[in-house]
Amino acid sequence: MGKVLIVANLKSYKDENEAKNWLESFKKVQEIDLNLVEKEVIICPSFTQLFSFLSFFSNNNIKVGLGAQNVSPFDEGPCTGEVNAKQIKDFARYVLIGHSERRTSFNETEDLLVKKVKISLQYGLTPIFLVQDQEDIIPQGVKIIAYEPILAIGSGHPDTPENADAVAAQIKAKNPDSQVLYGGSVTADNIKSFTSKANIDGVVVGGASLEAEELLKIIQNA
Ligand code: PGA
């Protein structure tokens, strides 16, 4: 069995000062035995925070990965307002693609998501591809898939571990070499019920990761 993957999606939260406080609290990671031999943690802050998170983690020798929350479907070029994979790769190794908030609020289509995956892979970024159910199309080359039922996101009503495990099994059957995560109202109290399931390789944590202490508890309990 591989490491349990814990992806913290900080969404569109935290200004510079709040991010600094979050990082100072997260530093306790060095004092607590989180068993990072068996767990892998990936933090996904906003683009504006990637540099400070990277510097902080490397200055403090904190062994967690960094991910971006979005990527341009295009390569570098005349694309005002976009942050592209070539730029992201200097800061992060992972990128979230296909989150339901982006599919819904930004009209991201399957075609666009395929382009985002393709350009990310081209620059050596690892996509963490989020789907709402087992029917969503998984673009070629994706190796980390997160099942996030839309009603469970930010609602305090997670899927049942049994159903999440069954969906993860179906996703794995179609994508044999991939890791499958569960996301949607994961907390320190319920994480183990998901990570103890045979087909669930880890979790994506949104709201509960906004407090660093809570995220540390989640990592500890995973
Ligand atoms: P949530 O969000 O943990 O707040 O439900 C998960 C996500 O949106 O990735």
PDB file of C-alpha atoms and ligand atoms in Angstrom:
ATOM      1  CA  MET A   1       0.000   0.000   0.000  1.00  0.00           C
ATOM      2  CA  GLY A   2       1.218   3.501  -0.883  1.00  0.00           C
ATOM      3  CA  LYS A   3       1.250   6.558   1.329  1.00  0.00           C
ATOM      4  CA  VAL A   4      -2.050   8.092   2.378  1.00  0.00           C
ATOM      5  CA  LEU A   5      -2.372  11.318   0.427  1.00  0.00           C
ATOM      6  CA  ILE A   6      -3.804  14.385   2.166  1.00  0.00           C
ATOM      7  CA  VAL A   7      -4.483  17.334  -0.131  1.00  0.00           C
ATOM      8  CA  ALA A   8      -5.393  20.642   1.524  1.00  0.00           C
ATOM      9  CA  ASN A   9      -7.332  22.942  -0.781  1.00  0.00           C
ATOM     10  CA  LEU A  10      -7.215  26.434   0.762  1.00  0.00           C
ATOM     11  CA  LYS A  11      -9.500  27.745  -2.007  1.00  0.00           C
ATOM     12  CA  SER A  12      -9.728  31.523  -2.417  1.00  0.00           C
ATOM     13  CA  TYR A  13      -8.914  32.300   1.209  1.00  0.00           C
ATOM     14  CA  LYS A  14      -6.078  34.040   3.104  1.00  0.00           C
ATOM     15  CA  ASP A  15      -4.384  37.347   2.472  1.00  0.00           C
ATOM     16  CA  GLU A  16      -0.656  37.683   3.112  1.00  0.00           C
ATOM     17  CA  ASN A  17      -0.988  38.206   6.847  1.00  0.00           C
ATOM     18  CA  GLU A  18      -3.482  35.378   7.329  1.00  0.00           C
ATOM     19  CA  ALA A  19      -1.269  33.067   5.294  1.00  0.00           C
ATOM     20  CA  LYS A  20       1.696  33.966   7.516  1.00  0.00           C
ATOM     21  CA  ASN A  21      -0.265  33.089  10.645  1.00  0.00           C
ATOM     22  CA  TRP A  22      -1.446  29.828   9.053  1.00  0.00           C
ATOM     23  CA  LEU A  23       2.151  28.879   8.254  1.00  0.00           C
ATOM     24  CA  GLU A  24       3.362  29.721  11.783  1.00  0.00           C
ATOM     25  CA  SER A  25       0.665  27.446  13.209  1.00  0.00           C
ATOM     26  CA  PHE A  26       1.424  24.732  10.676  1.00  0.00           C
ATOM     27  CA  LYS A  27       5.074  24.811  11.796  1.00  0.00           C
ATOM     28  CA  LYS A  28       3.990  22.699  14.768  1.00  0.00           C
ATOM     29  CA  VAL A  29       4.177  19.889  12.236  1.00  0.00           C
ATOM     30  CA  GLN A  30       7.769  19.549  13.401  1.00  0.00           C
ATOM     31  CA  GLU A  31       6.774  18.947  17.022  1.00  0.00           C
ATOM     32  CA  ILE A  32       3.996  16.453  16.420  1.00  0.00           C
ATOM     33  CA  ASP A  33       4.566  12.937  15.208  1.00  0.00           C
ATOM     34  CA  LEU A  34       2.506  12.972  12.033  1.00  0.00           C
ATOM     35  CA  ASN A  35       4.072   9.839  10.654  1.00  0.00           C
ATOM     36  CA  LEU A  36       4.983  11.441   7.345  1.00  0.00           C
ATOM     37  CA  VAL A  37       6.636   8.185   6.342  1.00  0.00           C
ATOM     38  CA  GLU A  38       3.192   6.750   5.726  1.00  0.00           C
ATOM     39  CA  LYS A  39       1.447   9.979   4.751  1.00  0.00           C
ATOM     40  CA  GLU A  40       2.030  12.557   2.060  1.00  0.00           C
ATOM     41  CA  VAL A  41       0.706  16.075   2.491  1.00  0.00           C
ATOM     42  CA  ILE A  42       0.085  18.479  -0.396  1.00  0.00           C
ATOM     43  CA  ILE A  43      -0.956  22.068   0.350  1.00  0.00           C
ATOM     44  CA  CYS A  44      -2.702  24.075  -2.371  1.00  0.00           C
ATOM     45  CA  PRO A  45      -2.786  27.812  -1.560  1.00  0.00           C
ATOM     46  CA  SER A  46      -3.723  30.649  -3.923  1.00  0.00           C
ATOM     47  CA  PHE A  47      -1.237  31.619  -6.630  1.00  0.00           C
ATOM     48  CA  THR A  48      -0.285  34.739  -4.670  1.00  0.00           C
ATOM     49  CA  GLN A  49       0.807  32.592  -1.710  1.00  0.00           C
ATOM     50  CA  LEU A  50       2.779  29.912  -3.555  1.00  0.00           C
ATOM     51  CA  PHE A  51       6.118  31.682  -3.210  1.00  0.00           C
ATOM     52  CA  SER A  52       5.790  32.356   0.514  1.00  0.00           C
ATOM     53  CA  PHE A  53       4.600  28.805   1.199  1.00  0.00           C
ATOM     54  CA  LEU A  54       7.483  27.344  -0.796  1.00  0.00           C
ATOM     55  CA  SER A  55      10.063  29.529   0.984  1.00  0.00           C
ATOM     56  CA  PHE A  56       8.578  28.828   4.400  1.00  0.00           C
ATOM     57  CA  PHE A  57       8.508  25.069   3.925  1.00  0.00           C
ATOM     58  CA  SER A  58      12.024  24.929   2.547  1.00  0.00           C
ATOM     59  CA  ASN A  59      13.474  27.319   5.202  1.00  0.00           C
ATOM     60  CA  ASN A  60      11.883  25.274   7.957  1.00  0.00           C
ATOM     61  CA  ASN A  61      12.631  21.916   6.391  1.00  0.00           C
ATOM     62  CA  ILE A  62       8.965  20.926   6.385  1.00  0.00           C
ATOM     63  CA  LYS A  63       8.462  18.030   4.027  1.00  0.00           C
ATOM     64  CA  VAL A  64       5.134  18.734   2.374  1.00  0.00           C
ATOM     65  CA  GLY A  65       4.292  19.152  -1.293  1.00  0.00           C
ATOM     66  CA  LEU A  66       2.788  22.206  -2.933  1.00  0.00           C
ATOM     67  CA  GLY A  67       0.006  22.396  -5.467  1.00  0.00           C
ATOM     68  CA  ALA A  68      -1.683  25.140  -7.458  1.00  0.00           C
ATOM     69  CA  GLN A  69      -5.477  25.352  -7.586  1.00  0.00           C
ATOM     70  CA  ASN A  70      -5.716  26.104 -11.287  1.00  0.00           C
ATOM     71  CA  VAL A  71      -3.665  26.319 -14.467  1.00  0.00           C
ATOM     72  CA  SER A  72      -4.085  28.029 -17.804  1.00  0.00           C
ATOM     73  CA  PRO A  73      -5.118  25.688 -20.631  1.00  0.00           C
ATOM     74  CA  PHE A  74      -2.614  27.584 -22.801  1.00  0.00           C
ATOM     75  CA  ASP A  75       1.145  27.736 -22.901  1.00  0.00           C
ATOM     76  CA  GLU A  76       2.927  31.024 -22.169  1.00  0.00           C
ATOM     77  CA  GLY A  77       1.835  33.806 -24.465  1.00  0.00           C
ATOM     78  CA  PRO A  78      -0.606  36.664 -24.936  1.00  0.00           C
ATOM     79  CA  CYS A  79      -3.170  35.441 -22.412  1.00  0.00           C
ATOM     80  CA  THR A  80      -3.828  38.262 -19.989  1.00  0.00           C
ATOM     81  CA  GLY A  81      -4.699  37.167 -16.488  1.00  0.00           C
ATOM     82  CA  GLU A  82      -3.723  33.522 -16.861  1.00  0.00           C
ATOM     83  CA  VAL A  83      -1.049  31.683 -14.886  1.00  0.00           C
ATOM     84  CA  ASN A  84       0.493  28.934 -16.991  1.00  0.00           C
ATOM     85  CA  ALA A  85       2.064  25.559 -16.232  1.00  0.00           C
ATOM     86  CA  LYS A  86       5.587  26.757 -17.075  1.00  0.00           C
ATOM     87  CA  GLN A  87       5.239  29.452 -14.407  1.00  0.00           C
ATOM     88  CA  ILE A  88       3.623  27.163 -11.843  1.00  0.00           C
ATOM     89  CA  LYS A  89       6.288  24.462 -12.102  1.00  0.00           C
ATOM     90  CA  ASP A  90       8.827  26.777 -10.417  1.00  0.00           C
ATOM     91  CA  PHE A  91       6.734  26.673  -7.245  1.00  0.00           C
ATOM     92  CA  ALA A  92       4.522  23.599  -7.228  1.00  0.00           C
ATOM     93  CA  ARG A  93       4.587  19.965  -8.323  1.00  0.00           C
ATOM     94  CA  TYR A  94       0.832  19.431  -8.341  1.00  0.00           C
ATOM     95  CA  VAL A  95      -2.209  21.182  -9.767  1.00  0.00           C
ATOM     96  CA  LEU A  96      -5.913  20.802  -9.025  1.00  0.00           C
ATOM     97  CA  ILE A  97      -7.954  20.425 -12.225  1.00  0.00           C
ATOM     98  CA  GLY A  98     -11.708  19.889 -12.593  1.00  0.00           C
ATOM     99  CA  HIS A  99     -12.934  21.109  -9.204  1.00  0.00           C
ATOM    100  CA  SER A 100     -16.725  21.421  -9.243  1.00  0.00           C
ATOM    101  CA  GLU A 101     -16.467  25.082  -8.196  1.00  0.00           C
ATOM    102  CA  ARG A 102     -14.582  25.726 -11.429  1.00  0.00           C
ATOM    103  CA  ARG A 103     -16.791  23.521 -13.570  1.00  0.00           C
ATOM    104  CA  THR A 104     -19.880  25.315 -12.237  1.00  0.00           C
ATOM    105  CA  SER A 105     -18.835  28.937 -11.639  1.00  0.00           C
ATOM    106  CA  PHE A 106     -16.357  29.228 -14.517  1.00  0.00           C
ATOM    107  CA  ASN A 107     -18.074  26.954 -17.040  1.00  0.00           C
ATOM    108  CA  GLU A 108     -15.036  24.694 -17.385  1.00  0.00           C
ATOM    109  CA  THR A 109     -15.844  22.030 -19.973  1.00  0.00           C
ATOM    110  CA  GLU A 110     -14.399  18.552 -20.512  1.00  0.00           C
ATOM    111  CA  ASP A 111     -12.438  19.894 -23.501  1.00  0.00           C
ATOM    112  CA  LEU A 112     -10.886  22.658 -21.463  1.00  0.00           C
ATOM    113  CA  LEU A 113      -9.983  20.250 -18.659  1.00  0.00           C
ATOM    114  CA  VAL A 114      -8.263  17.944 -21.144  1.00  0.00           C
ATOM    115  CA  LYS A 115      -6.170  20.907 -22.335  1.00  0.00           C
ATOM    116  CA  LYS A 116      -5.262  21.817 -18.757  1.00  0.00           C
ATOM    117  CA  VAL A 117      -4.161  18.257 -18.013  1.00  0.00           C
ATOM    118  CA  LYS A 118      -2.146  18.045 -21.219  1.00  0.00           C
ATOM    119  CA  ILE A 119      -0.195  21.260 -20.687  1.00  0.00           C
ATOM    120  CA  SER A 120       0.382  20.417 -16.998  1.00  0.00           C
ATOM    121  CA  LEU A 121       1.877  17.039 -17.884  1.00  0.00           C
ATOM    122  CA  GLN A 122       4.000  18.671 -20.560  1.00  0.00           C
ATOM    123  CA  TYR A 123       5.655  20.815 -17.877  1.00  0.00           C
ATOM    124  CA  GLY A 124       6.021  17.990 -15.383  1.00  0.00           C
ATOM    125  CA  LEU A 125       3.158  18.982 -13.080  1.00  0.00           C
ATOM    126  CA  THR A 126       1.038  16.199 -11.596  1.00  0.00           C
ATOM    127  CA  PRO A 127      -2.684  16.857 -12.059  1.00  0.00           C
ATOM    128  CA  ILE A 128      -5.031  16.025  -9.204  1.00  0.00           C
ATOM    129  CA  PHE A 129      -8.187  15.576 -11.237  1.00  0.00           C
ATOM    130  CA  LEU A 130     -11.490  16.112  -9.433  1.00  0.00           C
ATOM    131  CA  VAL A 131     -14.701  14.397 -10.498  1.00  0.00           C
ATOM    132  CA  GLN A 132     -18.234  14.456  -9.159  1.00  0.00           C
ATOM    133  CA  ASP A 133     -19.003  10.812  -9.858  1.00  0.00           C
ATOM    134  CA  GLN A 134     -17.713   7.695 -11.574  1.00  0.00           C
ATOM    135  CA  GLU A 135     -19.131   8.819 -14.957  1.00  0.00           C
ATOM    136  CA  ASP A 136     -16.959  11.933 -15.375  1.00  0.00           C
ATOM    137  CA  ILE A 137     -14.344  11.576 -18.095  1.00  0.00           C
ATOM    138  CA  ILE A 138     -10.772  11.223 -16.876  1.00  0.00           C
ATOM    139  CA  PRO A 139      -8.260  12.748 -19.315  1.00  0.00           C
ATOM    140  CA  GLN A 140      -5.321  10.647 -20.459  1.00  0.00           C
ATOM    141  CA  GLY A 141      -2.261  10.762 -18.226  1.00  0.00           C
ATOM    142  CA  VAL A 142      -4.112  11.488 -14.978  1.00  0.00           C
ATOM    143  CA  LYS A 143      -2.851   9.347 -12.101  1.00  0.00           C
ATOM    144  CA  ILE A 144      -4.500  11.025  -9.103  1.00  0.00           C
ATOM    145  CA  ILE A 145      -8.297  11.275  -9.156  1.00  0.00           C
ATOM    146  CA  ALA A 146     -10.445  12.795  -6.426  1.00  0.00           C
ATOM    147  CA  TYR A 147     -14.099  11.857  -6.080  1.00  0.00           C
ATOM    148  CA  GLU A 148     -15.971  14.843  -4.662  1.00  0.00           C
ATOM    149  CA  PRO A 149     -19.776  14.556  -4.698  1.00  0.00           C
ATOM    150  CA  ILE A 150     -21.108  18.067  -5.159  1.00  0.00           C
ATOM    151  CA  LEU A 151     -23.563  17.955  -2.251  1.00  0.00           C
ATOM    152  CA  ALA A 152     -20.789  16.978   0.145  1.00  0.00           C
ATOM    153  CA  ILE A 153     -18.561  19.956  -0.649  1.00  0.00           C
ATOM    154  CA  GLY A 154     -18.581  22.558   2.092  1.00  0.00           C
ATOM    155  CA  SER A 155     -21.915  21.267   3.401  1.00  0.00           C
ATOM    156  CA  GLY A 156     -20.945  19.358   6.521  1.00  0.00           C
ATOM    157  CA  HIS A 157     -22.638  16.332   4.964  1.00  0.00           C
ATOM    158  CA  PRO A 158     -19.967  13.964   3.674  1.00  0.00           C
ATOM    159  CA  ASP A 159     -20.727  10.936   1.557  1.00  0.00           C
ATOM    160  CA  THR A 160     -20.848   7.686   3.494  1.00  0.00           C
ATOM    161  CA  PRO A 161     -17.455   5.957   3.572  1.00  0.00           C
ATOM    162  CA  GLU A 162     -19.144   2.871   2.102  1.00  0.00           C
ATOM    163  CA  ASN A 163     -20.502   4.721  -0.919  1.00  0.00           C
ATOM    164  CA  ALA A 164     -17.255   6.682  -1.389  1.00  0.00           C
ATOM    165  CA  ASP A 165     -15.368   3.372  -1.343  1.00  0.00           C
ATOM    166  CA  ALA A 166     -17.753   1.842  -3.905  1.00  0.00           C
ATOM    167  CA  VAL A 167     -17.373   4.845  -6.245  1.00  0.00           C
ATOM    168  CA  ALA A 168     -13.590   4.793  -5.768  1.00  0.00           C
ATOM    169  CA  ALA A 169     -13.609   1.102  -6.708  1.00  0.00           C
ATOM    170  CA  GLN A 170     -15.490   1.856  -9.937  1.00  0.00           C
ATOM    171  CA  ILE A 171     -13.094   4.705 -10.790  1.00  0.00           C
ATOM    172  CA  LYS A 172     -10.138   2.410 -10.129  1.00  0.00           C
ATOM    173  CA  ALA A 173     -11.597  -0.327 -12.290  1.00  0.00           C
ATOM    174  CA  LYS A 174     -11.592   2.090 -15.226  1.00  0.00           C
ATOM    175  CA  ASN A 175      -8.246   3.688 -14.303  1.00  0.00           C
ATOM    176  CA  PRO A 176      -6.194   0.831 -12.906  1.00  0.00           C
ATOM    177  CA  ASP A 177      -2.929   2.662 -12.190  1.00  0.00           C
ATOM    178  CA  SER A 178      -4.449   5.624 -10.420  1.00  0.00           C
ATOM    179  CA  GLN A 179      -4.767   6.709  -6.808  1.00  0.00           C
ATOM    180  CA  VAL A 180      -8.306   7.679  -5.836  1.00  0.00           C
ATOM    181  CA  LEU A 181      -9.044  10.247  -3.123  1.00  0.00           C
ATOM    182  CA  TYR A 182     -12.280  11.276  -1.452  1.00  0.00           C
ATOM    183  CA  GLY A 183     -13.229  14.931  -0.862  1.00  0.00           C
ATOM    184  CA  GLY A 184     -16.252  16.658   0.646  1.00  0.00           C
ATOM    185  CA  SER A 185     -16.670  17.723   4.296  1.00  0.00           C
ATOM    186  CA  VAL A 186     -13.676  15.728   5.523  1.00  0.00           C
ATOM    187  CA  THR A 187     -12.797  16.536   9.141  1.00  0.00           C
ATOM    188  CA  ALA A 188     -10.418  15.278  11.828  1.00  0.00           C
ATOM    189  CA  ASP A 189     -13.296  13.229  13.217  1.00  0.00           C
ATOM    190  CA  ASN A 190     -14.339  11.437  10.035  1.00  0.00           C
ATOM    191  CA  ILE A 191     -11.064  11.133   8.091  1.00  0.00           C
ATOM    192  CA  LYS A 192     -10.187   7.663   9.320  1.00  0.00           C
ATOM    193  CA  SER A 193     -13.552   6.278   8.210  1.00  0.00           C
ATOM    194  CA  PHE A 194     -12.535   7.199   4.644  1.00  0.00           C
ATOM    195  CA  THR A 195      -8.809   6.422   4.659  1.00  0.00           C
ATOM    196  CA  SER A 196      -9.443   3.006   6.228  1.00  0.00           C
ATOM    197  CA  LYS A 197     -11.427   1.931   3.144  1.00  0.00           C
ATOM    198  CA  ALA A 198      -9.713  -0.405   0.689  1.00  0.00           C
ATOM    199  CA  ASN A 199     -10.173   1.739  -2.425  1.00  0.00           C
ATOM    200  CA  ILE A 200      -9.582   5.203  -0.936  1.00  0.00           C
ATOM    201  CA  ASP A 201      -5.951   6.308  -1.087  1.00  0.00           C
ATOM    202  CA  GLY A 202      -6.387   9.683   0.575  1.00  0.00           C
ATOM    203  CA  VAL A 203      -8.523  12.797   0.895  1.00  0.00           C
ATOM    204  CA  VAL A 204      -8.991  16.354  -0.302  1.00  0.00           C
ATOM    205  CA  VAL A 205      -9.750  18.733   2.550  1.00  0.00           C
ATOM    206  CA  GLY A 206     -11.225  22.181   1.916  1.00  0.00           C
ATOM    207  CA  GLY A 207     -12.915  24.091   4.750  1.00  0.00           C
ATOM    208  CA  ALA A 208     -11.304  22.090   7.540  1.00  0.00           C
ATOM    209  CA  SER A 209      -7.814  22.957   6.295  1.00  0.00           C
ATOM    210  CA  LEU A 210      -8.317  26.696   6.738  1.00  0.00           C
ATOM    211  CA  GLU A 211      -7.243  26.376  10.375  1.00  0.00           C
ATOM    212  CA  ALA A 212      -3.734  24.897  10.418  1.00  0.00           C
ATOM    213  CA  GLU A 213      -4.328  23.222  13.791  1.00  0.00           C
ATOM    214  CA  GLU A 214      -7.340  21.384  12.386  1.00  0.00           C
ATOM    215  CA  LEU A 215      -5.345  20.266   9.359  1.00  0.00           C
ATOM    216  CA  LEU A 216      -2.626  18.946  11.672  1.00  0.00           C
ATOM    217  CA  LYS A 217      -5.277  16.913  13.534  1.00  0.00           C
ATOM    218  CA  ILE A 218      -6.568  15.611  10.218  1.00  0.00           C
ATOM    219  CA  ILE A 219      -3.075  14.529   9.171  1.00  0.00           C
ATOM    220  CA  GLN A 220      -2.544  12.917  12.570  1.00  0.00           C
ATOM    221  CA  ASN A 221      -5.823  10.977  12.374  1.00  0.00           C
ATOM    222  CA  ALA A 222      -5.513   9.939   8.721  1.00  0.00           C
TER     223      ALA A 222
HETATM  224  P1  PGA B   1     -14.742  20.836   1.823  1.00  0.00           P
HETATM  225  O1  PGA B   1     -14.159  21.099   0.368  1.00  0.00           O
HETATM  226  O2  PGA B   1     -13.736  20.002   2.559  1.00  0.00           O
HETATM  227  O3  PGA B   1     -14.889  22.215   2.413  1.00  0.00           O
HETATM  228  O4  PGA B   1     -16.032  20.132   1.687  1.00  0.00           O
HETATM  229  C1  PGA B   1     -13.508  20.102  -0.358  1.00  0.00           C
HETATM  230  C2  PGA B   1     -13.133  20.640  -1.703  1.00  0.00           C
HETATM  231  O5  PGA B   1     -13.844  21.524  -2.212  1.00  0.00           O
HETATM  232  O6  PGA B   1     -12.133  20.239  -2.285  1.00  0.00           O
END
